[in-house]
Every structure is written in structure tokens, then in C-alpha cells.
mmCIF file of C-alpha atoms in Angstrom:
data_model
loop_
_atom_site.group_PDB
_atom_site.id
_atom_site.type_symbol
_atom_site.label_atom_id
_atom_site.label_comp_id
_atom_site.label_asym_id
_atom_site.label_seq_id
_atom_site.Cartn_x
_atom_site.Cartn_y
_atom_site.Cartn_z
ATOM 1 C CA MET C 578 -53.574 77.412 11.999
ATOM 2 C CA VAL C 579 -52.710 75.565 8.839
ATOM 3 C CA SER C 580 -55.982 73.447 7.670
ATOM 4 C CA ASP C 581 -56.392 70.529 6.047
ATOM 5 C CA GLU C 582 -58.250 72.648 3.497
ATOM 6 C CA ASP C 583 -55.038 74.477 3.136
ATOM 7 C CA LEU C 584 -52.811 71.377 2.437
ATOM 8 C CA LEU C 585 -55.561 70.121 -0.014
ATOM 9 C CA ARG C 586 -55.639 73.358 -1.771
ATOM 10 C CA LEU C 587 -51.579 73.445 -1.942
ATOM 11 C CA SER C 588 -51.558 70.071 -3.241
ATOM 12 C CA VAL C 589 -53.811 70.432 -6.230
ATOM 13 C CA ARG C 590 -51.775 73.452 -7.407
ATOM 14 C CA THR C 591 -48.862 71.096 -6.714
ATOM 15 C CA GLY C 592 -50.053 68.115 -8.747
ATOM 16 C CA ARG C 593 -51.070 71.099 -11.575
ATOM 17 C CA HIS C 594 -48.119 72.541 -11.620
ATOM 18 C CA LEU C 595 -46.059 68.642 -11.711
ATOM 19 C CA LEU C 596 -48.133 67.205 -14.501
ATOM 20 C CA SER C 597 -47.999 70.475 -16.258
ATOM 21 C CA ALA C 598 -44.290 70.339 -16.843
ATOM 22 C CA GLY C 599 -44.473 66.341 -16.928
ATOM 23 C CA GLU C 600 -42.372 65.699 -14.336
ATOM 24 C CA ARG C 601 -43.117 63.070 -11.085
ATOM 25 C CA LEU C 602 -42.300 63.207 -7.356
ATOM 26 C CA ALA C 603 -41.074 61.611 -4.757
ATOM 27 C CA THR C 604 -40.349 62.301 -1.206
ATOM 28 C CA ALA C 605 -38.479 61.420 2.068
ATOM 29 C CA GLU C 606 -40.062 62.078 5.351
ATOM 30 C CA SER C 607 -39.274 61.358 8.917
ATOM 31 C CA CYS C 608 -40.560 64.582 11.167
ATOM 32 C CA THR C 609 -44.084 64.515 8.978
ATOM 33 C CA ALA C 610 -44.207 61.040 8.793
ATOM 34 C CA GLY C 611 -45.801 60.602 5.155
ATOM 35 C CA TRP C 612 -48.149 63.379 5.458
ATOM 36 C CA ILE C 613 -46.618 65.096 2.717
ATOM 37 C CA ALA C 614 -47.266 61.845 0.804
ATOM 38 C CA LYS C 615 -50.686 61.962 1.838
ATOM 39 C CA VAL C 616 -52.043 65.246 1.281
ATOM 40 C CA LEU C 617 -50.172 64.566 -2.410
ATOM 41 C CA THR C 618 -52.049 61.383 -2.864
ATOM 42 C CA ASP C 619 -55.401 63.217 -2.028
ATOM 43 C CA VAL C 620 -55.917 64.707 -5.115
ATOM 44 C CA PRO C 621 -57.220 62.455 -7.178
ATOM 45 C CA GLY C 622 -55.273 61.417 -10.642
ATOM 46 C CA SER C 623 -52.376 62.095 -8.074
ATOM 47 C CA SER C 624 -50.734 59.076 -9.746
ATOM 48 C CA ASP C 625 -49.912 61.014 -13.127
ATOM 49 C CA TRP C 626 -46.753 63.006 -11.006
ATOM 50 C CA PHE C 627 -46.674 61.167 -7.729
ATOM 51 C CA GLU C 628 -44.297 58.413 -7.760
ATOM 52 C CA SER C 629 -43.572 57.128 -4.230
ATOM 53 C CA GLY C 630 -42.415 58.305 -0.603
ATOM 54 C CA TYR C 631 -40.301 56.788 2.196
ATOM 55 C CA VAL C 632 -41.193 57.568 5.696
ATOM 56 C CA CYS C 633 -37.406 57.174 7.613
ATOM 57 C CA TYR C 634 -38.001 58.085 11.096
ATOM 58 C CA SER C 635 -35.027 56.376 12.271
ATOM 59 C CA ASP C 636 -31.220 57.129 11.509
ATOM 60 C CA ALA C 637 -31.329 53.252 10.167
ATOM 61 C CA ALA C 638 -34.195 53.503 7.920
ATOM 62 C CA LYS C 639 -32.385 56.594 6.726
ATOM 63 C CA GLN C 640 -28.900 54.631 6.110
ATOM 64 C CA ARG C 641 -30.640 51.630 4.544
ATOM 65 C CA ASP C 642 -33.609 53.076 2.535
ATOM 66 C CA LEU C 643 -32.038 56.328 1.344
ATOM 67 C CA GLY C 644 -28.526 55.842 1.635
ATOM 68 C CA VAL C 645 -27.731 58.463 4.118
ATOM 69 C CA ALA C 646 -23.683 57.948 5.212
ATOM 70 C CA ALA C 647 -23.678 56.611 8.907
ATOM 71 C CA ALA C 648 -20.858 59.704 9.147
ATOM 72 C CA THR C 649 -23.537 62.070 7.697
ATOM 73 C CA LEU C 650 -25.959 61.202 10.650
ATOM 74 C CA ARG C 651 -22.983 61.123 13.490
ATOM 75 C CA THR C 652 -20.987 63.799 12.780
ATOM 76 C CA GLN C 653 -24.115 66.572 11.276
ATOM 77 C CA GLY C 654 -27.440 64.768 13.217
ATOM 78 C CA ALA C 655 -30.584 63.837 11.136
ATOM 79 C CA VAL C 656 -31.518 67.468 11.686
ATOM 80 C CA SER C 657 -29.518 68.965 9.311
ATOM 81 C CA GLU C 658 -28.502 70.363 5.785
ATOM 82 C CA PRO C 659 -26.242 67.385 4.686
ATOM 83 C CA THR C 660 -28.823 64.713 5.546
ATOM 84 C CA VAL C 661 -31.719 66.655 4.301
ATOM 85 C CA ARG C 662 -29.921 66.665 0.813
ATOM 86 C CA GLU C 663 -28.454 62.797 1.129
ATOM 87 C CA MET C 664 -32.076 61.900 1.675
ATOM 88 C CA ALA C 665 -33.426 64.162 -1.364
ATOM 89 C CA SER C 666 -30.610 62.758 -3.515
ATOM 90 C CA GLY C 667 -31.138 58.882 -2.378
ATOM 91 C CA ALA C 668 -34.920 58.929 -3.004
ATOM 92 C CA LEU C 669 -34.380 60.273 -6.447
ATOM 93 C CA GLU C 670 -31.463 58.483 -7.171
ATOM 94 C CA ARG C 671 -34.082 55.285 -6.014
ATOM 95 C CA THR C 672 -37.435 56.253 -7.876
ATOM 96 C CA GLY C 673 -35.721 57.220 -10.782
ATOM 97 C CA ALA C 674 -38.663 60.488 -10.215
ATOM 98 C CA ASP C 675 -37.664 64.084 -11.606
ATOM 99 C CA LEU C 676 -38.429 65.383 -8.053
ATOM 100 C CA ALA C 677 -37.271 64.306 -4.608
ATOM 101 C CA LEU C 678 -38.702 66.484 -1.570
ATOM 102 C CA SER C 679 -37.276 65.726 1.639
ATOM 103 C CA VAL C 680 -37.961 66.955 5.287
ATOM 104 C CA SER C 681 -36.343 66.137 8.859
ATOM 105 C CA GLY C 682 -37.071 68.265 11.876
ATOM 106 C CA ILE C 683 -37.961 68.331 15.799
ATOM 107 C CA ALA C 684 -41.657 68.701 15.633
ATOM 108 C CA GLY C 685 -41.531 68.516 19.980
ATOM 109 C CA PRO C 686 -42.168 68.398 22.630
ATOM 110 C CA THR C 687 -39.212 66.757 23.359
ATOM 111 C CA GLY C 688 -35.974 66.345 20.850
ATOM 112 C CA ALA C 689 -34.241 69.601 20.846
ATOM 113 C CA VAL C 690 -30.733 69.614 21.112
ATOM 114 C CA SER C 691 -28.129 73.065 21.340
ATOM 115 C CA GLY C 692 -28.081 75.000 18.412
ATOM 116 C CA LYS C 693 -31.844 73.099 17.156
ATOM 117 C CA PRO C 694 -34.532 74.016 19.221
ATOM 118 C CA VAL C 695 -38.267 72.401 18.905
ATOM 119 C CA GLY C 696 -39.633 73.923 15.487
ATOM 120 C CA THR C 697 -35.809 73.173 13.834
ATOM 121 C CA VAL C 698 -36.790 72.077 10.214
ATOM 122 C CA TRP C 699 -34.485 71.080 7.838
ATOM 123 C CA PHE C 700 -35.873 70.433 3.713
ATOM 124 C CA ALA C 701 -33.856 69.507 0.569
ATOM 125 C CA LEU C 702 -35.489 69.419 -2.813
ATOM 126 C CA ALA C 703 -33.466 67.177 -5.728
ATOM 127 C CA HIS C 704 -34.293 68.316 -8.826
ATOM 128 C CA ARG C 705 -32.780 65.860 -12.219
ATOM 129 C CA ARG C 706 -32.181 68.562 -14.828
ATOM 130 C CA GLY C 707 -30.567 66.124 -17.672
ATOM 131 C CA GLN C 708 -27.529 64.654 -16.691
ATOM 132 C CA ALA C 709 -27.358 66.586 -13.757
ATOM 133 C CA VAL C 710 -29.196 66.533 -10.430
ATOM 134 C CA GLU C 711 -29.362 70.225 -8.438
ATOM 135 C CA VAL C 712 -30.487 69.957 -4.869
ATOM 136 C CA VAL C 713 -31.828 73.148 -2.873
ATOM 137 C CA ALA C 714 -32.232 73.345 0.881
ATOM 138 C CA ARG C 715 -33.928 75.310 3.229
ATOM 139 C CA VAL C 716 -34.166 75.306 7.153
ATOM 140 C CA LYS C 717 -37.403 76.855 8.634
ATOM 141 C CA PHE C 718 -37.752 77.572 12.667
ATOM 142 C CA PHE C 719 -41.293 76.707 13.407
ATOM 143 C CA LYS C 720 -43.662 77.950 16.303
ATOM 144 C CA GLY C 721 -46.311 75.927 17.886
ATOM 145 C CA ASP C 722 -47.127 72.402 19.307
ATOM 146 C CA ARG C 723 -46.327 69.219 17.435
ATOM 147 C CA ASP C 724 -48.868 69.119 15.389
ATOM 148 C CA ALA C 725 -48.438 72.536 14.564
ATOM 149 C CA VAL C 726 -44.538 71.757 13.220
ATOM 150 C CA ARG C 727 -45.802 69.278 10.953
ATOM 151 C CA ARG C 728 -48.681 71.343 9.284
ATOM 152 C CA LYS C 729 -45.858 73.951 8.559
ATOM 153 C CA SER C 730 -43.523 71.860 7.480
ATOM 154 C CA VAL C 731 -45.974 69.897 4.909
ATOM 155 C CA GLN C 732 -47.208 73.934 3.646
ATOM 156 C CA PHE C 733 -43.641 74.598 2.737
ATOM 157 C CA ALA C 734 -42.796 71.534 1.810
ATOM 158 C CA LEU C 735 -45.585 72.069 -0.956
ATOM 159 C CA GLN C 736 -44.930 75.918 -1.585
ATOM 160 C CA LEU C 737 -40.921 74.630 -1.869
ATOM 161 C CA VAL C 738 -41.972 72.663 -4.874
ATOM 162 C CA LEU C 739 -44.229 75.220 -6.117
ATOM 163 C CA ALA C 740 -41.704 77.580 -6.169
ATOM 164 C CA LEU C 741 -39.454 75.437 -8.552
ATOM 165 C CA GLU C 742 -39.552 77.180 -11.944
ATOM 166 C CA LEU C 743 -40.120 73.508 -14.038
ATOM 167 C CA PRO C 744 -40.119 73.240 -18.184
ATOM 168 C CA ALA C 745 -43.127 72.949 -19.717
ATOM 169 C CA ALA C 746 -44.162 69.649 -20.566
ATOM 170 C CA ALA C 747 -43.144 68.554 -24.450
ATOM 171 C CA ARG C 748 -46.272 67.937 -26.377
#
């Protein structure tokens, strides 16, 4: 089980990672419902590296607040690589942050569809590199109840940020 203490330790590490690179992070969350933003802002001084967070649970919110295309949601679904890529890109564009992390999944106990069982969670990380934006996406299939899937999702999302090679901040 991923504990609150585990998530706090990861959040502290994530903050140090971002701060050392002089980069700011935005989040765009669906199935985690703001949990990533919550654990990041539990860290004192997080305003130095955390920009903002969106909780876009409904398809309408994903379209309205993050610019996810209606066609993407209609053809791919909310829990898909194209959707999380558009969520991350939309958060990056709207906030001016250096990185944007998005997550959309099926935490359960209901919501499974063909090819997407409970525990399916998609993640994307958009990173501004000069004028270019690089977006990476990953899918995970977590086991457990709703709380376990969401905790594991928060943990994996923070690990995704920590795995990103960031330049050292200019001094």
C-alpha cells in the first residue's frame, strides 16, 4: 500500500527536482481528482515550483478547461493516450508552466469498458524545451480498490516527473 508518508517523501523529492532546474509544474487530473496537486502543495515552499492544478473529471470540463477535442473523447475515450496528451498540452499552454502532468483513468469499482479494465490509468507529461514541447505518455494497469488505484496513480505520476532529465537552473 502506498502511504501518505510515501507520497509526501515523493512530493519533497519532486519539489527539489523541479526547484534545482528552475522549472514550474502544472497538473491536469481526472481520476486522481486533485490528489497530485494536494500532495505537492503539502510541501512547504511549493509555490516556488508548483504553478497550478486542474481537476477535470467530466468530458465537458476536459474540453472547456483544457481544450481536449470533442472528437478525441468521442473516438478514443477519456481514458486514452490522445486524451492525456491533449490534457497535458492544454494545461501547459494555459498556465505557462514549464511542465504539465496529466492523468485519466478508471479507479473503479465501476467504469470498465472493453479493453480498459478497472485500474487502467493513462499519464502524460508535457515539457517545454525552448520553443518545442515534448510530450511523453504511459499507461499503467493497477490492482486494488479505488483508493489503491488512486494512490498508485499519484505515486507513479510523481515518479514520472522525477524520471525526467531536467537541466540545472541557471545561476
